[in-house]
Tab-separated table of C-alpha atoms in Angstrom:
chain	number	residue	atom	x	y	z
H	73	UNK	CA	-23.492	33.260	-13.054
H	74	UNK	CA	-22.045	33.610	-9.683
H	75	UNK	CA	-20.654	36.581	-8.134
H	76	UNK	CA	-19.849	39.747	-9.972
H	77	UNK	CA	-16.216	40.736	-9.873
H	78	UNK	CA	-16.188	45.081	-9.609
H	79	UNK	CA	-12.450	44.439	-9.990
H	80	UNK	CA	-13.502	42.851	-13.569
H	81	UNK	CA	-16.364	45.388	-14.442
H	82	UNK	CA	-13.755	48.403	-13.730
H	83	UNK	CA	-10.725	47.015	-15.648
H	84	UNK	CA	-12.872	46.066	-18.713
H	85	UNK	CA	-14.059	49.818	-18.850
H	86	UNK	CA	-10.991	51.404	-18.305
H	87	UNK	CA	-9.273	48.618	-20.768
H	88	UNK	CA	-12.064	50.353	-23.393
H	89	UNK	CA	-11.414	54.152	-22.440
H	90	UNK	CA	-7.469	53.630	-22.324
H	91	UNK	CA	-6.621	50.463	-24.888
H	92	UNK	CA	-9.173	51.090	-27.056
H	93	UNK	CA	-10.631	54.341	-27.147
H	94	UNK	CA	-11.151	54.784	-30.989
H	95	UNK	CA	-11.019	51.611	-31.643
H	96	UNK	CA	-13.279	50.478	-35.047
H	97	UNK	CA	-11.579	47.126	-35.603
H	98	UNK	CA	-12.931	43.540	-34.379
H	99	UNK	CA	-16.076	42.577	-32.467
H	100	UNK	CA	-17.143	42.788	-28.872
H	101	UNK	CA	-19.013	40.278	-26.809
H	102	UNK	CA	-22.943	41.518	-26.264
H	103	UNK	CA	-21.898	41.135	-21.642
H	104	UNK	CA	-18.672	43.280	-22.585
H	105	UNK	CA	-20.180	46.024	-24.363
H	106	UNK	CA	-22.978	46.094	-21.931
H	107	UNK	CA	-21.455	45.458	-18.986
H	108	UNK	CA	-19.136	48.725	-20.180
H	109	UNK	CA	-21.957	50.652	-20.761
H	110	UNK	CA	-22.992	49.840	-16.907
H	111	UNK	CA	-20.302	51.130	-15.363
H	112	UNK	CA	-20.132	54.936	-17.495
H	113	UNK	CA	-23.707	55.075	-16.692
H	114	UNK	CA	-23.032	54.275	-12.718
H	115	UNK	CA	-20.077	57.058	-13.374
H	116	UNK	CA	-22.946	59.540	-14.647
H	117	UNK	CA	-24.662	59.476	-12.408
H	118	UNK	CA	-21.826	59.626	-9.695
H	119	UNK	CA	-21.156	62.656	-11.634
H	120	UNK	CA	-25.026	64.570	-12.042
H	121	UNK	CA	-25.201	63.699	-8.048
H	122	UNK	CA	-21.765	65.597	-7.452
H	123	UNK	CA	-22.874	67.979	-9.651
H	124	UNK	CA	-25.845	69.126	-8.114
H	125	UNK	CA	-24.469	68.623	-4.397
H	126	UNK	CA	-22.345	71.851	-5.288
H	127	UNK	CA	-24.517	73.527	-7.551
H	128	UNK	CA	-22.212	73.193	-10.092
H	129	UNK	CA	-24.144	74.216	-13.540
H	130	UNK	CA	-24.271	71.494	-16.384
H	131	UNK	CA	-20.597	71.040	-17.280
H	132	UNK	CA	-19.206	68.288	-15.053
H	133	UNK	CA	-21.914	65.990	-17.247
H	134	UNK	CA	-21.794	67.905	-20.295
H	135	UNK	CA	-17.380	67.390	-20.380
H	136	UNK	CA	-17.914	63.382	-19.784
H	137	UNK	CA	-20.588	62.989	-21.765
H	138	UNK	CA	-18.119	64.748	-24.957
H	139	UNK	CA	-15.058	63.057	-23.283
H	140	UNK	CA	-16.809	59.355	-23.194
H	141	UNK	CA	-18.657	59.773	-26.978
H	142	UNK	CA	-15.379	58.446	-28.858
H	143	UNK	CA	-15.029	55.248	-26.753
H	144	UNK	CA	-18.766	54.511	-26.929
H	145	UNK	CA	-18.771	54.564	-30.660
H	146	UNK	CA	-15.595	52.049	-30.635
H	147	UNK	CA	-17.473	50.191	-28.499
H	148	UNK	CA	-20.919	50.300	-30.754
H	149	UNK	CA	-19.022	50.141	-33.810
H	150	UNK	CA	-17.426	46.535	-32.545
H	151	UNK	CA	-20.838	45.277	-31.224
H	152	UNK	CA	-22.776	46.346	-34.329
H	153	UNK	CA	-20.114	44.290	-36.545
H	154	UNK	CA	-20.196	41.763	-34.123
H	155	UNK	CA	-23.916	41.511	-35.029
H	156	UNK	CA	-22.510	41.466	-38.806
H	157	UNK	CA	-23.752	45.106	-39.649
H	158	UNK	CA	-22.414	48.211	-40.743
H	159	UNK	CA	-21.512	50.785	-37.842
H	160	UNK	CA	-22.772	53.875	-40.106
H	161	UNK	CA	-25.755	54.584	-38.261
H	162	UNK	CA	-23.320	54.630	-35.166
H	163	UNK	CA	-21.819	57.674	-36.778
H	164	UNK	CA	-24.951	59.642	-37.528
H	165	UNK	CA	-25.886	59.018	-33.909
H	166	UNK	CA	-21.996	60.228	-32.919
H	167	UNK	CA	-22.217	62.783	-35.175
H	168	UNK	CA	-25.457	64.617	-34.027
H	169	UNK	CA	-24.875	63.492	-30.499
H	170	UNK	CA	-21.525	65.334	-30.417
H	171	UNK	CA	-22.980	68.390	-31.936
H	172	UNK	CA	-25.349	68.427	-29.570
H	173	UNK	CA	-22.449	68.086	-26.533
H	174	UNK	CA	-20.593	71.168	-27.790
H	175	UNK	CA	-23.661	73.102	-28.348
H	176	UNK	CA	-24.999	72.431	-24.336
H	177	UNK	CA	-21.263	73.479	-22.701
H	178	UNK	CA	-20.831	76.252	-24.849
H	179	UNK	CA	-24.407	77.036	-23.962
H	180	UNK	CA	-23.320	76.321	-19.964
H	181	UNK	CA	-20.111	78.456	-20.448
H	182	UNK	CA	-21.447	81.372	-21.840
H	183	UNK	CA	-23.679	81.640	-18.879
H	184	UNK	CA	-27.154	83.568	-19.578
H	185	UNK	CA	-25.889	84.646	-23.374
H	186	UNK	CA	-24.801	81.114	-23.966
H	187	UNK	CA	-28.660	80.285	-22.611
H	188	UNK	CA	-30.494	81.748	-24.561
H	189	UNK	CA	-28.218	80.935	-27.441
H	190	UNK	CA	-28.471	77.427	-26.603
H	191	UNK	CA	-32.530	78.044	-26.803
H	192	UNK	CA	-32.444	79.851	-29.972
H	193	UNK	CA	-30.253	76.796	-31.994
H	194	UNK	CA	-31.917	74.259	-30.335
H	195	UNK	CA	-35.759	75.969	-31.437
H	196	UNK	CA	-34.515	76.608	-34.618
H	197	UNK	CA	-32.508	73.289	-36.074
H	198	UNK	CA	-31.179	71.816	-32.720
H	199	UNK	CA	-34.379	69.998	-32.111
H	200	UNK	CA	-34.006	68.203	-35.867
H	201	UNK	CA	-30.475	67.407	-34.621
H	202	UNK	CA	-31.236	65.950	-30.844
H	203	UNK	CA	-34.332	63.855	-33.210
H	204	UNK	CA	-31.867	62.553	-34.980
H	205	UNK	CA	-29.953	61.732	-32.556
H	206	UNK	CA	-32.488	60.096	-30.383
H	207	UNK	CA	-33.483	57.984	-33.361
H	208	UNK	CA	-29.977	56.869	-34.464
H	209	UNK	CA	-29.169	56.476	-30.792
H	210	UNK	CA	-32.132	54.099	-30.455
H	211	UNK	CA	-31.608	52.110	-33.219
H	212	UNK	CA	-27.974	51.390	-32.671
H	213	UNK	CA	-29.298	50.420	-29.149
H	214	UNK	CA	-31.738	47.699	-30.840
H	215	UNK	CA	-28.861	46.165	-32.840
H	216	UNK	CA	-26.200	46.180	-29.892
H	217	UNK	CA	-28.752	43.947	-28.074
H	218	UNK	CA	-29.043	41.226	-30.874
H	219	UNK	CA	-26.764	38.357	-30.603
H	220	UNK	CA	-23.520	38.053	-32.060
H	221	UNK	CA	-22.564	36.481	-35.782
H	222	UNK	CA	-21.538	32.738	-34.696
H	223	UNK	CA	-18.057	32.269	-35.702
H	224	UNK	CA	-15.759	34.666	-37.879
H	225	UNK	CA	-17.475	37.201	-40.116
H	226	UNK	CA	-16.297	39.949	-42.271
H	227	UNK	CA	-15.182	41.752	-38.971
H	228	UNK	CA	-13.180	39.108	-37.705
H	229	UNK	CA	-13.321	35.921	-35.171
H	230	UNK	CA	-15.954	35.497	-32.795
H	231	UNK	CA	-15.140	37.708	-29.566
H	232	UNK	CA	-13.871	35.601	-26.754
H	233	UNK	CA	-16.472	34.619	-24.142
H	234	UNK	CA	-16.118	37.734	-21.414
H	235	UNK	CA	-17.968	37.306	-18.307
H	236	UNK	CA	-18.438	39.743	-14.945
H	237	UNK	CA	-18.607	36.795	-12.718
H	238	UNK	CA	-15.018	36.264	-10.303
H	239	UNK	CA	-13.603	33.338	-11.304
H	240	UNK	CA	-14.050	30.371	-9.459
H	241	UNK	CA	-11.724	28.554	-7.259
H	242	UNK	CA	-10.657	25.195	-9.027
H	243	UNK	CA	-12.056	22.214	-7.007
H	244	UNK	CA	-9.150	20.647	-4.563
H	245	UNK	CA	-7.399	17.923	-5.458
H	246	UNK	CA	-7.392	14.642	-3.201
Protein backbone atom coordinates (compact mmCIF):
# COMPACT_ATOMS: atom_id res chain seq x y z
CA UNK A 1 0.00 0.00 0.00
CA UNK A 2 2.69 2.48 0.44
CA UNK A 3 2.70 5.43 2.55
CA UNK A 4 -0.34 6.86 4.21
CA UNK A 5 -1.20 10.37 3.16
CA UNK A 6 -2.69 12.34 6.74
CA UNK A 7 -3.36 15.08 4.18
CA UNK A 8 -5.81 12.34 2.48
CA UNK A 9 -7.16 10.72 5.79
CA UNK A 10 -8.11 14.44 7.08
CA UNK A 11 -9.77 15.77 3.87
CA UNK A 12 -11.83 12.54 3.39
CA UNK A 13 -13.26 13.10 7.01
CA UNK A 14 -13.87 16.54 6.86
CA UNK A 15 -15.26 15.98 3.05
CA UNK A 16 -17.89 13.51 5.20
CA UNK A 17 -18.64 15.99 8.20
CA UNK A 18 -18.93 19.13 5.77
CA UNK A 19 -20.13 17.64 2.07
CA UNK A 20 -21.95 15.05 3.32
CA UNK A 21 -23.09 15.18 6.69
CA UNK A 22 -26.67 13.66 6.29
CA UNK A 23 -26.02 12.20 3.47
CA UNK A 24 -28.30 8.69 2.81
CA UNK A 25 -27.74 8.50 -0.95
CA UNK A 26 -25.00 6.24 -2.83
CA UNK A 27 -22.40 3.81 -1.47
CA UNK A 28 -19.07 4.19 0.21
CA UNK A 29 -15.92 2.23 -0.30
CA UNK A 30 -15.31 -0.37 2.88
CA UNK A 31 -11.14 1.87 3.27
CA UNK A 32 -13.34 5.19 3.09
CA UNK A 33 -15.81 4.51 5.62
CA UNK A 34 -13.20 2.99 7.78
CA UNK A 35 -10.52 4.97 7.27
CA UNK A 36 -13.25 7.92 8.40
CA UNK A 37 -14.11 6.18 11.27
CA UNK A 38 -10.14 6.24 12.18
CA UNK A 39 -9.67 9.56 12.25
CA UNK A 40 -13.13 10.63 14.68
CA UNK A 41 -11.91 7.94 16.86
CA UNK A 42 -8.10 9.48 16.92
CA UNK A 43 -10.25 12.94 17.48
CA UNK A 44 -11.95 11.17 20.64
CA UNK A 45 -9.63 10.44 22.08
CA UNK A 46 -7.67 13.78 21.46
CA UNK A 47 -10.73 15.00 23.05
CA UNK A 48 -11.26 12.43 26.50
CA UNK A 49 -7.28 13.23 26.95
CA UNK A 50 -8.02 17.13 26.88
CA UNK A 51 -10.78 16.49 28.80
CA UNK A 52 -9.39 14.99 31.68
CA UNK A 53 -6.04 17.16 31.55
CA UNK A 54 -8.45 20.03 32.84
CA UNK A 55 -10.83 18.17 34.72
CA UNK A 56 -13.35 19.13 32.57
CA UNK A 57 -16.58 16.80 33.48
CA UNK A 58 -18.06 14.59 30.57
CA UNK A 59 -19.25 17.19 28.06
CA UNK A 60 -16.36 17.92 25.70
CA UNK A 61 -17.02 13.94 24.65
CA UNK A 62 -20.55 13.85 25.33
CA UNK A 63 -21.10 17.31 22.60
CA UNK A 64 -18.89 15.35 19.78
CA UNK A 65 -20.12 12.28 20.31
CA UNK A 66 -24.09 14.05 19.61
CA UNK A 67 -22.37 16.46 17.10
CA UNK A 68 -20.55 13.43 15.02
CA UNK A 69 -23.86 10.80 15.30
CA UNK A 70 -25.54 12.37 12.03
CA UNK A 71 -22.42 12.00 9.81
CA UNK A 72 -21.71 8.48 11.10
CA UNK A 73 -25.11 7.26 10.14
CA UNK A 74 -24.58 8.87 6.46
CA UNK A 75 -21.62 7.20 6.50
CA UNK A 76 -23.17 3.60 7.77
CA UNK A 77 -26.17 4.12 5.84
CA UNK A 78 -23.84 4.34 2.42
CA UNK A 79 -21.62 1.37 3.52
CA UNK A 80 -24.55 -0.83 4.56
CA UNK A 81 -26.15 -0.20 0.92
CA UNK A 82 -22.95 -0.55 -0.44
CA UNK A 83 -23.10 -4.09 1.03
CA UNK A 84 -26.71 -4.17 -0.74
CA UNK A 85 -28.73 -3.94 2.63
CA UNK A 86 -31.15 -1.85 4.17
CA UNK A 87 -29.69 0.97 6.57
CA UNK A 88 -32.77 0.48 9.13
CA UNK A 89 -30.92 -1.11 11.74
CA UNK A 90 -28.51 1.98 11.35
CA UNK A 91 -31.41 4.01 12.61
CA UNK A 92 -32.39 1.97 15.63
CA UNK A 93 -28.72 2.11 16.58
CA UNK A 94 -28.90 6.23 15.81
CA UNK A 95 -31.92 6.39 17.40
CA UNK A 96 -31.11 4.82 20.87
CA UNK A 97 -27.56 6.00 20.60
CA UNK A 98 -28.73 9.63 20.39
CA UNK A 99 -31.10 9.21 23.22
CA UNK A 100 -28.61 8.02 25.11
CA UNK A 101 -26.17 11.31 24.14
CA UNK A 102 -28.81 13.78 25.35
CA UNK A 103 -29.61 11.84 28.36
CA UNK A 104 -25.51 11.75 29.58
CA UNK A 105 -25.02 15.88 28.93
CA UNK A 106 -28.13 16.72 30.39
CA UNK A 107 -27.09 14.34 33.11
CA UNK A 108 -23.35 16.27 33.04
CA UNK A 109 -25.13 19.73 32.99
CA UNK A 110 -27.34 19.39 35.67
CA UNK A 111 -24.43 18.60 37.84
CA UNK A 112 -25.29 16.27 41.02
CA UNK A 113 -29.35 16.54 40.22
CA UNK A 114 -28.65 15.75 36.63
CA UNK A 115 -26.50 12.60 38.32
CA UNK A 116 -28.56 11.04 39.94
CA UNK A 117 -31.20 11.65 37.32
CA UNK A 118 -29.01 10.22 34.83
CA UNK A 119 -28.81 7.00 37.38
CA UNK A 120 -32.41 6.80 37.95
CA UNK A 121 -33.37 6.67 33.80
CA UNK A 122 -30.60 4.73 33.04
CA UNK A 123 -31.69 1.86 36.12
CA UNK A 124 -35.01 2.13 35.15
CA UNK A 125 -35.32 1.92 31.02
CA UNK A 126 -31.91 3.52 30.04
CA UNK A 127 -30.14 0.25 30.38
CA UNK A 128 -32.88 -1.44 27.72
CA UNK A 129 -31.99 1.60 25.58
CA UNK A 130 -27.87 1.58 25.80
CA UNK A 131 -28.71 -2.70 25.07
CA UNK A 132 -30.17 -1.77 22.26
CA UNK A 133 -27.95 0.29 21.25
CA UNK A 134 -24.94 -1.82 21.82
CA UNK A 135 -26.65 -4.55 19.82
CA UNK A 136 -27.74 -2.44 16.80
CA UNK A 137 -24.39 -0.71 17.05
CA UNK A 138 -22.68 -4.11 16.74
CA UNK A 139 -24.48 -5.43 14.11
CA UNK A 140 -24.25 -2.50 11.79
CA UNK A 141 -20.48 -2.87 12.63
CA UNK A 142 -20.55 -6.64 11.24
CA UNK A 143 -22.20 -5.54 7.96
CA UNK A 144 -19.95 -2.32 7.39
CA UNK A 145 -17.02 -4.82 7.38
CA UNK A 146 -18.43 -7.15 4.57
CA UNK A 147 -17.40 -6.37 1.13
CA UNK A 148 -19.10 -4.25 -1.18
CA UNK A 149 -21.99 -5.35 -3.95
CA UNK A 150 -19.68 -5.73 -7.23
CA UNK A 151 -20.94 -3.33 -9.69
CA UNK A 152 -24.22 -1.09 -9.51
CA UNK A 153 -26.98 -2.19 -7.16
CA UNK A 154 -30.20 -0.74 -6.12
CA UNK A 155 -28.10 2.06 -4.35
CA UNK A 156 -26.22 3.03 -7.19
CA UNK A 157 -22.64 2.39 -9.03
CA UNK A 158 -19.91 0.78 -7.38
CA UNK A 159 -17.99 3.48 -5.14
CA UNK A 160 -14.81 4.57 -6.75
CA UNK A 161 -11.65 2.83 -5.50
CA UNK A 162 -10.48 5.36 -2.42
CA UNK A 163 -7.21 4.64 -0.98
CA UNK A 164 -5.06 6.40 2.14
CA UNK A 165 -1.85 5.73 0.43
CA UNK A 166 -0.01 9.32 -1.21
CA UNK A 167 0.03 8.93 -4.59
CA UNK A 168 2.95 7.90 -6.27
CA UNK A 169 5.30 9.81 -8.37
CA UNK A 170 4.87 8.68 -12.12
CA UNK A 171 8.09 6.90 -13.28
CA UNK A 172 10.48 9.48 -15.40
CA UNK A 173 10.48 9.49 -18.76
CA UNK A 174 13.82 8.84 -20.82
Amino acid sequence: MGQIDFNKLWQNFLDTVTNHYFDMRGRVSRAQFWYYVLVEVVIAIGLAIIQSIAFLPGLLTAIFGLAMLLPNVGMATRRMQDTGRSAMLVWVAFIASAVMQIIAILGVIGGAMGALGFLIIFFTFGWIISLIAIVAGIAVIYFCVQPGTVGPNQFGPEPAVWSPGAPTPAAPTV
